[in-house]
Short mmCIF file of C-alpha atoms and ligand atoms in Angstrom, two decimals:
data_model
loop_
_atom_site.label_atom_id
_atom_site.label_comp_id
_atom_site.label_asym_id
_atom_site.label_seq_id
_atom_site.Cartn_x
_atom_site.Cartn_y
_atom_site.Cartn_z
CA MET A 27 76.57 34.93 -118.66
CA ALA A 28 74.80 35.05 -114.92
CA GLN A 29 72.10 37.77 -114.52
CA ARG A 30 74.73 39.21 -111.47
CA GLU A 31 77.41 40.03 -113.90
CA GLY A 32 74.93 41.53 -116.41
CA PHE A 33 74.41 40.33 -120.28
CA GLN A 34 77.45 40.71 -122.83
CA LEU A 35 74.94 41.67 -125.47
CA VAL A 36 71.94 42.84 -125.18
CA VAL A 37 69.01 44.63 -127.75
CA VAL A 38 67.09 47.67 -126.98
CA ALA A 39 64.10 48.16 -129.05
CA ASN A 40 61.17 49.60 -128.11
CA ARG A 41 59.31 46.32 -128.16
CA LEU A 42 59.64 43.24 -126.52
CA PRO A 43 59.29 40.08 -129.21
CA VAL A 44 56.78 39.32 -127.28
CA HIS A 45 52.73 40.52 -127.25
CA LEU A 46 50.05 39.80 -125.63
CA GLN A 47 47.12 38.34 -127.96
CA GLU A 48 44.48 39.99 -126.65
CA PRO A 49 44.88 43.43 -124.30
CA GLY A 50 44.08 42.59 -121.32
CA ASP A 51 44.93 39.12 -121.65
CA GLN A 52 47.63 37.31 -120.16
CA SER A 53 48.82 34.73 -123.15
CA TRP A 54 52.02 36.20 -124.68
CA LEU A 55 52.61 35.53 -128.89
CA PRO A 56 55.88 35.52 -130.91
CA SER A 57 55.55 38.69 -132.79
CA PRO A 58 56.06 37.82 -135.78
CA GLY A 59 58.91 38.73 -138.68
CA GLY A 60 62.08 37.96 -139.69
CA LEU A 61 64.24 40.80 -137.66
CA VAL A 62 62.69 39.20 -133.73
CA SER A 63 63.86 35.52 -135.52
CA ALA A 64 67.63 37.24 -136.21
CA LEU A 65 68.25 39.19 -133.04
CA THR A 66 66.65 36.13 -131.51
CA GLN A 67 69.49 33.93 -133.11
CA VAL A 68 72.33 36.52 -132.54
CA LEU A 69 71.01 36.80 -128.55
CA GLN A 70 70.58 32.80 -128.39
CA ALA A 71 74.25 32.59 -129.11
CA HIS A 72 75.64 35.25 -126.99
CA GLU A 73 72.82 34.15 -123.67
CA GLY A 74 71.96 37.83 -123.74
CA LEU A 75 68.93 39.93 -122.80
CA TRP A 76 66.18 41.80 -124.89
CA ILE A 77 65.11 44.96 -123.77
CA GLY A 78 61.80 46.31 -124.53
CA TRP A 79 58.19 47.33 -124.19
CA PRO A 80 55.40 45.21 -123.52
CA GLY A 81 53.00 47.18 -125.49
CA VAL A 82 50.13 47.68 -123.01
CA THR A 83 50.59 51.07 -120.15
CA GLU A 84 48.74 48.41 -117.20
CA SER A 85 51.44 46.28 -115.25
CA CYS A 86 51.58 43.04 -116.69
CA GLN A 87 53.38 39.77 -115.72
CA HIS A 88 55.41 38.91 -119.25
CA PRO A 89 57.81 36.08 -119.43
CA ALA A 90 60.85 36.22 -118.56
CA ASP A 91 62.33 34.76 -120.89
CA PHE A 92 61.35 33.84 -124.63
CA GLU A 93 63.29 30.69 -126.92
CA GLY A 94 66.28 31.00 -124.34
CA ILE A 95 66.85 35.04 -124.16
CA ALA A 96 66.18 36.76 -121.04
CA LEU A 97 63.89 39.76 -121.49
CA GLU A 98 63.24 42.84 -119.54
CA ALA A 99 60.00 45.40 -119.78
CA VAL A 100 60.57 49.01 -119.74
CA GLN A 101 56.92 50.57 -118.51
CA ILE A 102 55.31 53.18 -120.14
CA SER A 103 52.57 55.25 -118.68
CA ARG A 104 49.26 55.85 -120.53
CA ASP A 105 50.29 59.12 -120.34
CA GLU A 106 53.39 58.67 -121.96
CA TYR A 107 51.90 55.98 -124.42
CA GLU A 108 49.97 59.50 -125.43
CA ASP A 109 53.04 61.51 -125.66
CA PHE A 110 56.16 59.44 -126.18
CA TYR A 111 54.60 56.87 -128.40
CA LEU A 112 51.68 58.47 -130.14
CA GLY A 113 53.00 61.64 -130.15
CA PHE A 114 56.93 62.26 -130.51
CA SER A 115 57.37 58.42 -131.77
CA ASN A 116 54.66 58.08 -134.58
CA ALA A 117 52.93 62.16 -135.29
CA THR A 118 56.17 63.90 -135.34
CA LEU A 119 59.46 61.68 -135.89
CA TRP A 120 57.23 59.14 -138.42
CA PRO A 121 56.07 61.80 -140.43
CA LEU A 122 58.87 63.93 -140.58
CA TYR A 123 61.01 60.78 -141.31
CA HIS A 124 58.96 59.94 -144.00
CA ASP A 125 59.57 62.52 -146.26
CA ALA A 126 56.64 64.50 -144.28
CA ILE A 127 53.36 62.54 -146.25
CA ARG A 128 51.55 64.04 -143.27
CA SER A 129 52.45 67.35 -141.53
CA PRO A 130 54.89 66.70 -138.52
CA SER A 131 53.78 68.07 -135.59
CA PHE A 132 55.95 69.43 -132.33
CA GLN A 133 54.27 69.74 -128.92
CA ARG A 134 57.16 70.32 -126.36
CA ARG A 135 54.93 68.30 -124.21
CA TRP A 136 56.28 65.34 -126.50
CA TRP A 137 59.38 65.88 -126.36
CA ASN A 138 59.54 65.82 -122.83
CA ALA A 139 57.40 62.27 -122.48
CA TYR A 140 60.35 61.00 -125.45
CA VAL A 141 63.69 62.14 -123.06
CA ALA A 142 61.58 60.87 -120.32
CA VAL A 143 61.59 57.20 -121.85
CA ASN A 144 64.36 57.20 -123.52
CA GLU A 145 66.01 58.23 -120.17
CA ARG A 146 64.35 55.18 -118.77
CA PHE A 147 65.23 52.68 -121.50
CA ALA A 148 69.32 53.67 -121.15
CA GLU A 149 68.96 53.86 -117.27
CA VAL A 150 67.72 50.44 -117.44
CA THR A 151 70.08 49.25 -119.78
CA SER A 152 72.93 50.31 -118.02
CA ARG A 153 71.69 48.15 -115.01
CA HIS A 154 71.85 45.05 -117.07
CA ALA A 155 74.45 45.16 -119.64
CA ALA A 156 77.98 43.83 -118.40
CA ILE A 157 81.34 45.39 -117.99
CA GLY A 158 82.44 46.21 -121.68
CA ALA A 159 78.62 44.58 -122.93
CA THR A 160 77.84 44.81 -126.71
CA VAL A 161 74.51 46.80 -127.05
CA TRP A 162 72.46 47.16 -130.16
CA ILE A 163 69.96 49.57 -130.21
CA HIS A 164 66.87 50.11 -132.55
CA ASP A 165 65.06 52.60 -133.94
CA TYR A 166 63.71 55.80 -134.55
CA GLN A 167 61.86 55.61 -130.69
CA LEU A 168 65.27 55.16 -128.80
CA GLN A 169 67.21 57.49 -130.48
CA LEU A 170 68.75 59.80 -127.16
CA VAL A 171 69.62 56.67 -125.69
CA PRO A 172 72.81 55.98 -127.14
CA GLU A 173 73.88 58.96 -126.03
CA LEU A 174 72.25 58.65 -122.82
CA LEU A 175 73.94 55.64 -122.15
CA ARG A 176 77.32 56.16 -122.85
CA ARG A 177 77.17 59.19 -119.58
CA LEU A 178 76.11 56.54 -117.88
CA ARG A 179 78.54 53.72 -119.00
CA PRO A 180 81.27 55.07 -120.95
CA ASP A 181 82.76 51.25 -121.10
CA LEU A 182 80.00 49.64 -123.44
CA ARG A 183 80.23 49.28 -127.21
CA ILE A 184 76.96 50.73 -128.37
CA GLY A 185 75.43 50.68 -131.67
CA PHE A 186 72.51 51.74 -133.22
CA PHE A 187 70.56 50.70 -136.01
CA LEU A 188 67.39 53.28 -137.71
CA HIS A 189 64.48 51.15 -139.45
CA ILE A 190 63.31 53.89 -140.84
CA PRO A 191 64.57 56.60 -143.82
CA PHE A 192 66.08 59.23 -142.06
CA PRO A 193 65.15 62.77 -144.23
CA PRO A 194 67.43 64.88 -145.77
CA ILE A 195 69.02 67.94 -144.34
CA GLU A 196 65.99 70.91 -145.49
CA LEU A 197 63.38 68.43 -143.53
CA PHE A 198 65.35 67.77 -140.72
CA MET A 199 66.11 71.11 -139.90
CA GLN A 200 62.38 71.49 -139.22
CA LEU A 201 62.83 69.50 -136.17
CA PRO A 202 63.10 71.80 -133.07
CA TRP A 203 65.26 69.53 -131.08
CA ARG A 204 67.37 68.40 -133.91
CA ARG A 205 70.18 69.12 -132.38
CA ARG A 206 69.37 66.41 -129.02
CA ILE A 207 68.34 63.97 -131.61
CA VAL A 208 71.47 64.10 -133.33
CA GLU A 209 73.73 64.03 -130.53
CA GLY A 210 72.02 61.58 -129.28
CA LEU A 211 72.43 58.98 -132.26
CA LEU A 212 76.47 60.11 -131.61
CA GLY A 213 76.68 58.27 -128.52
CA SER A 214 76.97 55.62 -130.60
CA ASP A 215 80.41 54.09 -132.15
CA LEU A 216 78.24 52.66 -135.12
CA ILE A 217 75.39 53.78 -136.65
CA GLY A 218 73.53 51.72 -139.54
CA PHE A 219 70.68 52.84 -141.94
CA GLN A 220 68.83 50.78 -144.21
CA GLU A 221 70.28 53.03 -147.35
CA PRO A 222 73.89 55.09 -148.32
CA HIS A 223 72.09 58.36 -149.00
CA ALA A 224 70.74 58.03 -145.41
CA ALA A 225 73.58 57.38 -144.11
CA SER A 226 75.33 60.12 -145.72
CA ASN A 227 72.05 62.74 -145.14
CA PHE A 228 72.88 61.87 -141.49
CA SER A 229 76.93 62.89 -141.72
CA ARG A 230 76.39 66.18 -143.66
CA ILE A 231 73.74 67.11 -140.81
CA ALA A 232 75.96 65.95 -137.44
CA ARG A 233 78.65 68.38 -139.67
CA ARG A 234 76.16 71.30 -139.91
CA LEU A 235 74.73 70.49 -136.64
CA VAL A 236 76.81 69.90 -133.83
CA GLY A 237 80.17 70.65 -135.45
CA VAL A 238 81.65 67.40 -136.01
CA THR A 239 84.43 66.34 -138.28
CA GLY A 240 84.96 63.36 -140.72
CA THR A 241 83.81 62.11 -143.79
CA ASP A 242 80.24 60.47 -144.37
CA THR A 243 81.12 56.94 -142.79
CA ARG A 244 83.64 58.21 -139.94
CA LEU A 245 82.67 61.30 -137.87
CA ASP A 246 84.99 62.41 -135.16
CA ARG A 247 83.21 63.19 -131.81
CA LEU A 248 85.09 64.32 -129.06
CA GLY A 249 87.87 62.31 -129.63
CA ARG A 250 85.77 59.11 -130.56
CA THR A 251 85.24 57.79 -133.87
CA VAL A 252 81.53 57.17 -134.96
CA ARG A 253 81.29 55.08 -137.76
CA VAL A 254 78.25 55.11 -140.17
CA GLY A 255 77.04 53.42 -142.85
CA ALA A 256 74.22 51.30 -144.70
CA TYR A 257 73.39 47.57 -144.08
CA PRO A 258 69.90 47.23 -145.65
CA ILE A 259 68.30 45.02 -143.92
CA SER A 260 66.59 41.38 -145.25
CA ILE A 261 64.61 39.04 -144.72
CA ASP A 262 64.54 35.02 -143.31
CA ILE A 263 65.38 33.54 -146.84
CA ALA A 264 65.94 29.17 -145.51
CA ARG A 265 62.37 29.90 -143.53
CA ILE A 266 60.70 31.14 -146.30
CA ALA A 267 61.84 28.26 -149.04
CA ARG A 268 60.79 25.54 -146.31
CA LEU A 269 57.23 27.31 -146.36
CA VAL A 270 57.43 27.32 -150.44
CA GLU A 271 58.16 23.93 -150.77
CA SER A 272 55.82 22.65 -147.72
CA SER A 273 52.66 20.71 -149.70
CA GLU A 274 50.08 22.24 -147.50
CA VAL A 275 51.38 25.99 -147.90
CA ARG A 276 51.17 25.08 -152.13
CA ALA A 277 47.65 23.53 -151.88
CA ARG A 278 46.71 26.63 -149.95
CA ALA A 279 47.88 28.59 -152.98
CA ILE A 280 45.72 26.84 -155.39
CA GLN A 281 42.64 26.83 -153.32
CA ILE A 282 43.40 30.56 -152.11
CA ARG A 283 43.08 30.78 -156.47
CA SER A 284 40.18 28.67 -157.12
CA GLU A 285 39.11 30.73 -153.92
CA LEU A 286 38.82 33.94 -156.05
CA GLY A 287 37.24 32.28 -159.51
CA ASN A 288 40.54 31.30 -161.00
CA PRO A 289 40.85 34.58 -162.85
CA GLU A 290 43.58 34.86 -165.70
CA VAL A 291 46.08 37.99 -163.05
CA VAL A 292 46.08 37.98 -159.57
CA LEU A 293 47.34 41.25 -158.40
CA LEU A 294 48.56 41.53 -154.57
CA GLY A 295 48.77 43.82 -151.83
CA VAL A 296 50.49 43.50 -148.53
CA ASP A 297 50.80 45.96 -146.35
CA ARG A 298 50.80 47.76 -142.39
CA LEU A 299 47.95 50.26 -142.57
CA ASP A 300 49.93 53.18 -142.72
CA TYR A 301 49.37 56.48 -144.86
CA THR A 302 53.21 55.59 -146.08
CA LYS A 303 52.35 53.03 -147.89
CA GLY A 304 50.63 54.85 -150.62
CA ILE A 305 47.60 52.14 -150.31
CA GLN A 306 45.29 54.88 -151.57
CA HIS A 307 47.42 55.44 -154.80
CA ARG A 308 47.28 51.89 -155.84
CA ILE A 309 43.37 51.23 -155.15
CA SER A 310 42.86 54.64 -157.27
CA ALA A 311 45.32 52.82 -160.07
CA VAL A 312 43.44 49.97 -160.12
CA ALA A 313 40.10 51.39 -160.38
CA GLU A 314 41.14 53.44 -163.27
CA LEU A 315 42.26 50.45 -164.60
CA PHE A 316 38.79 48.77 -164.36
CA ALA A 317 37.84 51.75 -165.45
CA ASP A 318 39.37 52.02 -168.75
CA GLY A 319 38.55 48.12 -169.45
CA VAL A 320 42.22 47.64 -169.45
CA LEU A 321 41.05 45.02 -166.14
CA GLU A 322 38.08 43.17 -166.12
CA ALA A 323 36.46 41.90 -162.86
CA GLY A 324 36.29 38.15 -162.95
CA ARG A 325 39.44 37.94 -165.49
CA HIS A 326 41.62 40.07 -163.12
CA VAL A 327 40.86 40.48 -159.49
CA MET A 328 43.04 42.01 -156.53
CA VAL A 329 43.80 41.20 -153.14
CA GLN A 330 44.80 43.86 -150.57
CA VAL A 331 45.48 42.70 -147.08
CA ALA A 332 46.10 45.62 -144.90
CA VAL A 333 47.59 44.57 -141.48
CA PRO A 334 45.96 46.87 -138.62
CA SER A 335 48.44 49.25 -137.08
CA ARG A 336 48.47 52.37 -134.47
CA GLU A 337 44.67 52.23 -134.54
CA SER A 338 44.22 55.12 -131.73
CA ASP A 339 46.09 57.33 -133.88
CA PRO A 340 43.44 59.65 -136.24
CA HIS A 341 45.77 59.68 -138.89
CA TYR A 342 45.50 55.86 -139.39
CA GLU A 343 41.80 55.94 -138.42
CA ARG A 344 41.07 58.32 -141.59
CA GLU A 345 43.37 56.56 -143.49
CA ARG A 346 41.57 53.34 -142.97
CA ARG A 347 38.44 54.96 -143.25
CA LEU A 348 39.47 56.67 -146.74
CA LEU A 349 41.04 53.65 -148.15
CA GLU A 350 37.93 51.38 -147.35
CA GLN A 351 35.90 54.03 -148.83
CA ALA A 352 38.23 53.37 -152.17
CA VAL A 353 37.68 49.95 -152.09
CA SER A 354 33.95 49.94 -151.79
CA GLU A 355 33.68 52.16 -154.55
CA VAL A 356 35.84 50.49 -156.86
CA ASN A 357 33.68 47.34 -156.18
CA GLY A 358 30.82 49.09 -156.37
CA GLU A 359 31.18 50.10 -159.89
CA HIS A 360 33.39 47.11 -161.36
CA GLY A 361 32.60 43.26 -159.50
CA HIS A 362 29.90 41.67 -160.19
CA VAL A 363 27.86 39.68 -157.99
CA GLY A 364 30.10 37.18 -156.06
CA ARG A 365 33.03 38.31 -157.83
CA PRO A 366 34.40 41.54 -156.56
CA ALA A 367 37.38 43.88 -158.21
CA VAL A 368 39.31 43.82 -154.57
CA HIS A 369 39.27 41.64 -151.81
CA TYR A 370 40.19 43.43 -149.03
CA LEU A 371 41.26 42.00 -145.60
CA HIS A 372 42.15 44.03 -142.52
CA GLN A 373 43.66 41.83 -139.95
CA ASN A 374 46.50 39.89 -139.04
CA MET A 375 47.35 37.07 -140.94
CA PRO A 376 49.53 33.71 -140.27
CA PHE A 377 52.95 33.81 -141.98
CA GLU A 378 51.74 30.45 -144.00
CA GLU A 379 48.85 31.96 -145.11
CA LEU A 380 51.27 35.29 -146.36
CA VAL A 381 53.35 32.89 -148.33
CA ALA A 382 50.82 31.24 -149.72
CA LEU A 383 49.17 34.63 -151.06
CA TYR A 384 52.47 35.40 -152.45
CA LEU A 385 52.91 32.16 -154.50
CA ALA A 386 48.76 32.74 -155.42
CA ALA A 387 49.75 36.66 -156.63
CA ASP A 388 51.10 36.86 -160.47
CA VAL A 389 51.73 40.55 -159.38
CA MET A 390 52.92 41.93 -156.25
CA LEU A 391 52.33 46.01 -155.73
CA VAL A 392 54.45 47.36 -153.36
CA THR A 393 53.98 51.20 -153.88
CA PRO A 394 54.94 52.94 -150.76
CA LEU A 395 55.41 56.54 -150.85
CA ARG A 396 58.53 56.42 -148.83
CA ASP A 397 59.23 53.30 -146.91
CA GLY A 398 63.01 52.47 -145.00
CA MET A 399 63.09 49.02 -146.46
CA ASN A 400 60.09 47.44 -147.55
CA LEU A 401 60.24 43.74 -146.28
CA VAL A 402 57.05 42.23 -148.38
CA ALA A 403 58.95 43.06 -151.89
CA LYS A 404 62.06 40.75 -151.02
CA GLU A 405 59.34 38.43 -149.71
CA TYR A 406 57.54 37.82 -152.57
CA VAL A 407 60.86 37.15 -155.01
CA ALA A 408 62.34 35.19 -152.32
CA CYS A 409 59.25 32.90 -152.66
CA ARG A 410 58.97 32.65 -156.66
CA ALA A 411 61.33 29.36 -157.04
CA ASP A 412 60.12 28.96 -160.45
CA LEU A 413 60.82 32.61 -161.68
CA THR A 414 57.42 33.71 -162.58
CA GLY A 415 55.79 36.58 -160.33
CA ARG A 416 56.07 39.92 -161.52
CA LEU A 417 57.17 43.29 -159.04
CA VAL A 418 55.75 46.19 -159.02
CA LEU A 419 57.79 48.40 -156.86
CA SER A 420 58.50 52.69 -156.07
CA GLU A 421 61.26 54.00 -156.35
CA PHE A 422 60.69 55.62 -152.56
CA ALA A 423 61.34 52.27 -151.00
CA GLY A 424 64.55 51.70 -149.57
CA ALA A 425 64.20 48.25 -151.46
CA ALA A 426 64.45 49.48 -154.80
CA THR A 427 68.16 50.98 -154.43
CA GLU A 428 68.96 47.06 -154.22
CA MET A 429 66.03 45.18 -156.86
CA ARG A 430 66.92 47.62 -159.98
CA ALA A 431 65.11 44.79 -162.09
CA ALA A 432 61.71 45.10 -160.27
CA TYR A 433 58.99 47.52 -162.48
CA LEU A 434 60.14 50.63 -160.79
CA VAL A 435 57.61 53.40 -160.34
CA ASN A 436 56.84 56.64 -159.39
CA PRO A 437 53.90 55.96 -156.45
CA HIS A 438 52.99 59.99 -157.06
CA ASP A 439 52.00 59.69 -160.77
CA LEU A 440 49.20 57.98 -161.73
CA ASP A 441 49.42 57.47 -164.57
CA GLU A 442 52.90 56.01 -164.95
CA LEU A 443 51.98 53.70 -162.10
CA LYS A 444 48.67 52.56 -164.33
CA ASP A 445 51.13 52.17 -167.03
CA THR A 446 53.93 50.21 -165.01
CA ILE A 447 50.87 48.00 -163.41
CA THR A 448 49.24 47.29 -167.36
CA ALA A 449 53.54 46.61 -168.31
CA ALA A 450 54.19 44.22 -165.45
CA ILE A 451 50.47 42.48 -166.33
CA SER A 452 51.13 42.18 -170.22
CA ALA A 453 55.51 41.59 -170.15
CA ASP A 454 57.14 38.96 -172.32
CA PRO A 455 57.39 36.04 -170.05
CA LYS A 456 61.04 35.40 -170.46
CA ALA A 457 61.68 39.20 -169.86
CA ALA A 458 59.71 39.08 -166.51
CA ARG A 459 61.48 35.73 -166.27
CA ARG A 460 64.91 37.45 -166.71
CA ARG A 461 64.21 40.21 -164.22
CA MET A 462 62.88 37.69 -161.46
CA SER A 463 65.94 35.89 -162.00
CA ARG A 464 67.99 38.22 -161.27
CA LEU A 465 66.18 39.78 -157.99
CA ARG A 466 66.50 36.63 -157.00
CA ARG A 467 70.00 36.30 -157.34
CA GLN A 468 70.09 40.01 -155.65
CA VAL A 469 67.73 39.02 -152.58
CA ALA A 470 69.68 35.41 -152.09
CA ARG A 471 72.99 38.16 -151.36
CA ARG A 472 72.47 38.61 -147.73
CA ASP A 473 69.73 36.99 -145.31
CA VAL A 474 68.90 38.56 -142.35
CA TYR A 475 70.83 36.53 -140.19
CA GLU A 476 73.47 37.61 -142.04
CA TRP A 477 72.68 41.04 -141.96
CA ALA A 478 72.96 41.34 -138.26
CA ASP A 479 76.03 39.16 -138.47
CA ASP A 480 77.48 42.03 -140.84
CA PHE A 481 76.51 44.85 -138.17
CA LEU A 482 77.88 43.32 -134.98
CA ASN A 483 81.46 42.21 -136.79
CA ASP A 484 81.48 45.70 -138.12
CA LEU A 485 80.89 46.86 -133.94
CA GLY A 486 82.81 44.86 -132.89
CA THR A 487 85.42 46.47 -134.84
CA THR A 488 85.02 49.62 -133.48
CA SER A 489 86.99 52.17 -131.23
CA GLN A 490 89.52 50.56 -129.90
CA GLN A 491 89.15 52.90 -126.80
CA VAL A 492 86.07 51.12 -125.36
CA ASP A 493 88.50 47.85 -124.18
CA GLU A 494 90.75 50.23 -122.67
CA LEU A 495 87.52 51.76 -120.56
CA ALA A 496 86.39 48.38 -119.67
CA GLU A 497 89.44 47.55 -118.65
CA GLY A 498 89.72 50.67 -116.09
CA THR A 499 86.16 51.03 -115.07
CA HIS A 500 85.04 47.75 -113.89
CA ASP A 501 84.49 49.75 -110.14
CA ASP A 502 83.90 53.30 -111.92
CA VAL A 503 80.78 52.32 -113.69
CA ARG A 504 78.84 49.77 -111.17
CA GLY A 505 76.08 51.63 -109.04
CA ARG A 506 76.37 54.81 -112.50
CA HIS A 507 73.11 53.58 -113.28
CA SER A 508 70.82 56.71 -112.87
CA LEU A 509 71.33 59.70 -115.24
CA ALA A 510 69.87 61.71 -112.32
CA HIS A 511 72.75 60.71 -110.22
CA LEU A 512 75.25 61.30 -113.04
CA LEU A 513 73.73 64.95 -113.40
CA GLU A 514 73.81 65.97 -109.80
CA GLY A 515 77.40 64.51 -109.13
CA GLY A 516 78.48 67.00 -112.19
CA HIS A 517 79.63 64.15 -114.75
CA ALA A 518 77.28 65.33 -117.07
C1 G6P B 23 57.80 49.83 -138.62
C2 G6P B 23 58.70 50.26 -137.38
C3 G6P B 23 59.34 49.85 -135.96
C4 G6P B 23 57.60 49.78 -135.48
C5 G6P B 23 56.89 48.68 -136.44
C6 G6P B 23 55.58 48.70 -135.77
O1 G6P B 23 58.17 49.32 -138.89
O2 G6P B 23 60.33 50.38 -137.59
O3 G6P B 23 59.83 50.27 -135.10
O4 G6P B 23 57.89 48.84 -134.61
O5 G6P B 23 56.40 49.38 -137.51
O6 G6P B 23 54.92 49.80 -135.37
P1 G6P B 23 54.20 49.79 -134.14
O7 G6P B 23 54.29 51.08 -133.43
O8 G6P B 23 53.05 49.06 -133.86
O9 G6P B 23 55.75 49.17 -133.16
#
């Protein structure tokens, strides 16, 4: 599709699928992860466009395309980085939507920046989408975009997917701008969540706050149908299977175990360093198991990978300090020379190395206090083709809704966490294999490409009136790319 006519498929996310290797430098790397691969693949099939923030506040020369898809940057100023990104997105919405594990902070200045940046995303999108195009908006940073975009471009088919949990009404009602957020999302034709109960939380809140009518899966908004549903995200299973078969990765897994001193049991945690991930609770449980003599340095070893994240946020800085203190305490008390109890890596890791770690680990510990899905749990299972390996999984990860055969645990309950880790380590190998086999069948049901197809197919069958509008409004939608213009014109 020639850019002059606009793009038929547009993905809108806070981040572009590329990032700068080092701030200040000009070399761009593809961002890791199955989501980027899946969305890139669907955009490639439609010669689509990805709109996002390049990740820096200084002006930069980002690549115009990435693996055959066009990229369009939305700039964010230094103040907006503070107020929109660190503030409203990550210190208001993030903790509120994750069960208020940290107190969300409500600041009017942050809200104003959130509105301004969402307006900018909507305006940029309205300029680049073709008549009747499909636009897929992602995640909590952009919840106002569906409604803002619909005002500018009623001809578009608009989908929204929330990657993180959507909170129950009791928590959501704290938000001073709760109505605006719900109205923002209701601008979509289809709203997707990770889990069915998140979808029903939203529909219930929408009926209560905005007075829409309808069921948990279908709401009537100003004569338009908004569909609501659960689309649990998945992983790139084929890519993982290829890596698992590669002789380099397998050799690396053996080497890792040998570098760890060939212990009897390797326990592994892999997380973004985030207070929602329950890493400290996990380290406390492991520390007590060493203290109780259930684990012994040399025979048992834990590896914790903590990927650096949101480092300019004080909550994250504090989390890192406390975690590093906890690791250093357990090693001080229970390690031996050359044999620490916990190996801690605060670094980004190539995916190949991560897969080698998954292969090297006997027990995977995925114990977030709250998580939208948690793809590490699915990646680990996808790696264990020989049915070895045991997964300890928090009940509060979205993945637990599907992965019932894991060793499920409430990570807030330290005794239960210790007992579940112990049970996973000492389980009868046959019983553990049966669990892994069930988990693998479950994960194999849908990969991330099918997830994207499911969402887009359902979006494609929404709201007939979109097609009618697209027919009748060719001239009308051209030039309606500014919300200020709309507001002045009295359309809003
Ligand atoms: C979570 C969110 C994403 C976010 C990612 C990394 O997975 O759902 O929207 O992009 O964390 O966080 P960051 O703040 O670095 O974009």
